[in-house]
Amino acid sequence: MTRLQRRYSNSGCYHIMLRGNERKNIFLDDEDRQRFINFVNKKQTDNKLILYAYCLMDNHVHLALKDTDNDISILMKGIATSYAMHFNKKYGRVGHVFQGRYRSEVIENDRSLLAVIRYIHQNPQKAFLVQRAEQYQWSSYQWYLNQNREGATIVDVLYILKMFAEDQKDAINEFIKFSNENDNDTNLYMDDNEGEGTIRTIQDGKVYLHKYLNQNWLEMSLDMIKTDKNFRTSVIRNLRTNTNLSVVSIAKLLGINRGMVERVRS
């Protein structure tokens, strides 16, 4: 199948996502995460890109950046190759670390850039890893709140904050308000779980389940999965039909006995 030609941004800005091969984890410890950030930072040091936001999840990465040399494909290949070599050497493995080429969305204006940054920073909340964005260690949100912390220079926060206000304190307060708003414009960013049948991890399952319950069972609490048979059956059937989660994973996700899952056919 012929690859689709990538769109190039007139502004030089992109939303980038790298995903683990077969949706497997690409970060197994904090040293891995720091190493990936170092590889990105190296490209900044070479004056080839400007980073506005990042979020490192277990099995994928989001970046909002500006390519200053119109060399985005070469830049991302360099970052991915460097990290893959580190990962394979460290864990004594061979083969692909990332799932195909990186995915990209062009960002052509400031409104879209801000929306993508908000979306990236909200990823850990949507995956139920934290309650607030500032609680997550491996995203750039922390640098927007305190530009004086060691390591803050990796992200060009001042460019973004000046879109909110000239006074830095006011800008941070407005940025926080904006970041906490619901992000409803799905045209501005890519869906992490595009292709529901590719959901194989409990983390991805949590995101999918949250969306499914909000769309179909607003009146029900997940706690009722153990007591309401009709509710439980519908949820299990949906997970068995629309995801690749194993019986054991579905049972862990729902907090029920695996036998309850096995009795429901997709």
Coordinates of C-alpha atoms in Angstrom, one line a residue:
M1 CA 0.0 0.0 0.0
T2 CA 1.4 3.4 -1.0
R3 CA 2.1 5.7 2.0
L4 CA 0.0 8.9 2.1
Q5 CA 2.1 12.0 1.6
R6 CA 2.6 14.0 4.7
R7 CA 1.1 17.5 5.0
Y8 CA 3.6 20.2 5.8
S9 CA 2.6 23.1 8.0
N10 CA 3.0 26.7 6.7
S11 CA 3.6 27.8 10.3
G12 CA 6.2 25.0 10.9
C13 CA 4.1 23.8 13.9
Y14 CA 3.0 20.2 14.4
H15 CA 1.3 17.9 16.8
I16 CA 3.4 14.7 16.8
M17 CA 2.5 11.3 18.3
L18 CA 4.8 8.3 18.6
R19 CA 3.3 5.1 19.7
G20 CA 4.8 1.8 20.9
N21 CA 4.9 -1.1 18.5
E22 CA 1.8 -3.2 19.1
R23 CA 0.8 -0.6 21.6
K24 CA 3.5 -1.9 24.0
N25 CA 5.1 0.3 26.6
I26 CA 8.1 2.3 25.4
F27 CA 9.0 3.6 28.8
L28 CA 9.8 1.1 31.6
D29 CA 11.3 3.5 34.1
D30 CA 12.0 7.2 34.6
E31 CA 15.5 6.8 33.2
D32 CA 13.9 5.9 29.9
R33 CA 11.7 8.9 30.0
Q34 CA 14.5 11.3 30.8
R35 CA 16.6 9.8 28.0
F36 CA 13.8 10.5 25.5
I37 CA 13.5 14.1 26.6
N38 CA 17.3 14.4 26.3
F39 CA 17.1 13.3 22.6
V40 CA 14.4 15.9 21.9
N41 CA 16.4 18.5 23.7
K42 CA 19.5 17.7 21.6
K43 CA 17.5 18.7 18.5
Q44 CA 16.6 22.0 20.2
T45 CA 20.2 22.6 21.1
D46 CA 21.0 22.1 17.4
N47 CA 18.5 24.9 16.7
K48 CA 16.3 22.6 14.6
L49 CA 13.1 22.7 16.6
I50 CA 11.2 24.6 19.2
L51 CA 9.2 22.5 21.8
Y52 CA 6.0 24.0 23.1
A53 CA 4.6 20.9 25.0
Y54 CA 5.2 17.3 25.6
C55 CA 3.6 14.4 27.5
L56 CA 5.2 11.0 28.0
M57 CA 2.7 8.2 28.6
D58 CA 3.6 4.6 29.1
N59 CA 3.1 3.5 25.5
H60 CA 3.0 6.8 23.5
V61 CA 4.3 10.3 23.4
H62 CA 2.8 13.6 22.4
L63 CA 4.8 16.6 21.2
A64 CA 3.8 20.1 20.1
L65 CA 6.7 21.6 18.3
K66 CA 7.9 24.0 15.6
D67 CA 10.3 22.7 12.9
T68 CA 12.5 25.6 12.0
D69 CA 14.2 24.0 9.0
N70 CA 11.2 22.3 7.3
D71 CA 12.9 19.0 8.2
I72 CA 10.3 17.4 10.4
S73 CA 10.6 13.9 8.9
I74 CA 14.4 13.9 9.4
L75 CA 14.1 15.3 12.9
M76 CA 11.5 12.7 14.1
K77 CA 13.4 9.9 12.5
G78 CA 16.5 10.9 14.4
I79 CA 14.7 11.1 17.7
A80 CA 12.9 7.8 17.2
T81 CA 16.0 6.0 16.0
S82 CA 18.2 7.3 18.9
Y83 CA 15.6 6.3 21.5
A84 CA 15.0 2.9 19.9
M85 CA 18.7 2.1 19.9
H86 CA 18.9 3.1 23.6
F87 CA 15.8 1.0 24.5
N88 CA 16.9 -2.1 22.6
K89 CA 20.4 -2.0 24.0
K90 CA 19.2 -1.4 27.6
Y91 CA 16.7 -4.3 27.6
G92 CA 18.7 -6.7 25.3
R93 CA 16.0 -6.8 22.6
V94 CA 15.8 -6.4 18.9
G95 CA 13.1 -5.2 16.5
H96 CA 10.8 -2.2 16.3
V97 CA 10.2 0.0 19.3
F98 CA 7.7 2.3 17.7
Q99 CA 4.6 1.5 15.6
G100 CA 5.5 2.5 12.1
R101 CA 6.2 6.2 11.4
Y102 CA 5.3 9.0 13.7
R103 CA 1.8 10.5 13.3
S104 CA 1.5 14.2 12.7
E105 CA -1.1 16.9 12.5
V106 CA -0.3 20.4 11.1
I107 CA -1.0 23.4 13.3
E108 CA -1.6 26.5 11.3
N109 CA -2.7 29.1 13.9
D110 CA -2.3 30.1 17.6
R111 CA -5.8 28.9 18.5
S112 CA -5.0 25.4 17.2
L113 CA -1.7 25.5 18.9
L114 CA -3.2 26.3 22.3
A115 CA -5.9 23.7 21.9
V116 CA -3.3 21.0 21.1
I117 CA -1.2 22.0 24.1
R118 CA -4.2 21.8 26.4
Y119 CA -5.1 18.4 24.9
I120 CA -1.5 17.1 25.4
H121 CA -1.4 18.2 29.1
Q122 CA -4.8 16.7 29.8
N123 CA -3.7 13.2 28.6
P124 CA -2.8 11.9 32.1
Q125 CA -6.1 13.0 33.5
K126 CA -8.1 11.4 30.7
A127 CA -6.2 8.2 31.4
F128 CA -7.0 8.5 35.1
L129 CA -3.4 8.6 36.1
V130 CA -3.8 11.8 38.0
Q131 CA -6.6 14.1 39.1
R132 CA -4.9 17.4 38.0
A133 CA -2.4 18.1 35.3
E134 CA 0.2 19.5 37.6
Q135 CA 0.4 16.1 39.4
Y136 CA 1.9 14.4 36.4
Q137 CA 5.7 14.5 36.4
W138 CA 6.4 13.7 32.8
S139 CA 4.6 16.4 30.9
S140 CA 5.6 20.0 30.2
Y141 CA 2.7 21.5 32.2
Q142 CA 5.0 21.8 35.2
W143 CA 7.3 24.2 33.4
Y144 CA 4.4 26.6 32.6
L145 CA 3.7 27.0 36.3
N146 CA 7.3 27.6 37.2
Q147 CA 9.8 28.7 34.5
N148 CA 12.6 29.0 37.1
R149 CA 12.8 25.3 37.9
E150 CA 15.8 23.3 36.7
G151 CA 15.1 21.9 33.2
A152 CA 12.4 24.4 32.4
T153 CA 14.3 25.7 29.4
I154 CA 13.4 22.6 27.3
V155 CA 10.0 24.2 26.6
D156 CA 9.4 27.7 25.1
V157 CA 6.8 28.6 27.7
L158 CA 7.2 32.4 27.3
Y159 CA 6.0 32.4 23.7
I160 CA 2.8 30.7 24.7
L161 CA 2.2 32.6 28.0
K162 CA 2.5 35.9 26.1
M163 CA -0.6 34.9 24.2
F164 CA -2.5 35.2 27.5
A165 CA -1.0 38.3 29.0
E166 CA 2.1 40.4 29.2
D167 CA 2.4 40.2 32.9
Q168 CA 3.8 36.7 33.7
K169 CA 1.7 36.1 36.8
D170 CA -1.5 37.1 35.0
A171 CA -0.5 34.9 32.1
I172 CA 0.1 31.9 34.2
N173 CA -3.3 32.3 35.9
E174 CA -5.0 32.6 32.5
F175 CA -3.1 29.6 31.2
I176 CA -4.3 27.5 34.2
K177 CA -7.9 28.5 33.6
F178 CA -7.6 27.7 29.9
S179 CA -5.9 24.3 30.6
N180 CA -8.7 23.3 32.9
E181 CA -11.5 23.9 30.4
N182 CA -13.1 21.0 28.6
D183 CA -11.6 20.4 25.2
N184 CA -14.4 19.7 22.9
D185 CA -12.9 20.5 19.5
T186 CA -12.0 17.0 18.2
N187 CA -10.8 18.4 14.9
L188 CA -7.7 19.9 16.4
Y189 CA -5.9 16.8 17.5
M190 CA -5.5 13.0 16.8
D191 CA -7.3 10.4 18.7
D192 CA -5.0 8.2 20.8
N193 CA -7.4 5.3 20.5
E194 CA -8.2 5.5 16.8
G195 CA -9.3 2.1 15.8
E196 CA -11.1 0.8 18.9
G197 CA -10.2 -2.8 18.0
T198 CA -6.5 -2.0 18.7
I199 CA -7.1 -1.4 22.4
R200 CA -5.0 -4.0 24.2
T201 CA -3.8 -2.4 27.4
I202 CA -5.8 -1.7 30.6
Q203 CA -4.7 1.9 30.4
D204 CA -6.3 2.3 26.9
G205 CA -9.3 0.3 28.2
K206 CA -9.9 2.8 30.9
V207 CA -10.0 5.6 28.4
Y208 CA -12.3 3.7 26.1
L209 CA -14.6 2.6 29.0
H210 CA -14.9 6.2 30.3
K211 CA -16.0 7.4 26.9
Y212 CA -18.4 4.5 26.5
L213 CA -20.1 5.0 29.9
N214 CA -20.4 8.8 29.3
Q215 CA -22.1 8.2 25.9
N216 CA -24.4 5.3 26.9
W217 CA -24.8 4.9 30.7
L218 CA -24.6 8.4 32.3
E219 CA -27.1 7.4 34.9
M220 CA -25.0 4.4 36.0
S221 CA -22.0 4.2 38.3
L222 CA -19.2 1.7 37.5
D223 CA -19.6 0.5 41.1
M224 CA -23.0 -1.0 40.0
I225 CA -21.2 -3.4 37.6
K226 CA -21.3 -6.0 40.4
T227 CA -25.0 -5.7 41.2
D228 CA -26.8 -4.8 38.0
K229 CA -26.6 -7.8 35.7
N230 CA -28.0 -6.1 32.6
F231 CA -25.6 -3.2 33.0
R232 CA -22.7 -5.6 33.5
T233 CA -23.5 -7.7 30.5
S234 CA -23.8 -4.8 28.2
V235 CA -20.5 -3.3 29.3
I236 CA -18.6 -6.7 29.1
R237 CA -20.1 -7.4 25.6
N238 CA -19.0 -4.0 24.4
L239 CA -15.5 -4.5 25.7
R240 CA -15.2 -8.0 24.2
T241 CA -16.6 -6.8 20.8
N242 CA -14.8 -3.5 20.4
T243 CA -11.4 -4.0 22.0
N244 CA -8.6 -6.6 22.0
L245 CA -8.5 -6.8 25.8
S246 CA -8.2 -10.3 27.2
V247 CA -10.7 -11.8 29.6
V248 CA -8.3 -11.3 32.5
S249 CA -7.7 -7.6 31.5
I250 CA -11.5 -6.9 31.3
A251 CA -12.0 -8.5 34.7
K252 CA -9.2 -6.3 36.2
L253 CA -10.6 -3.2 34.5
L254 CA -14.1 -3.8 35.9
G255 CA -13.0 -5.2 39.2
I256 CA -15.0 -8.4 38.8
N257 CA -14.3 -12.2 38.6
R258 CA -13.1 -13.5 35.3
G259 CA -15.9 -16.0 35.2
M260 CA -18.4 -13.2 34.8
V261 CA -16.5 -12.0 31.8
E262 CA -16.2 -15.5 30.3
R263 CA -20.0 -16.1 30.5
V264 CA -20.7 -13.1 28.2
R265 CA -20.0 -13.7 24.5
S266 CA -19.2 -10.9 22.1

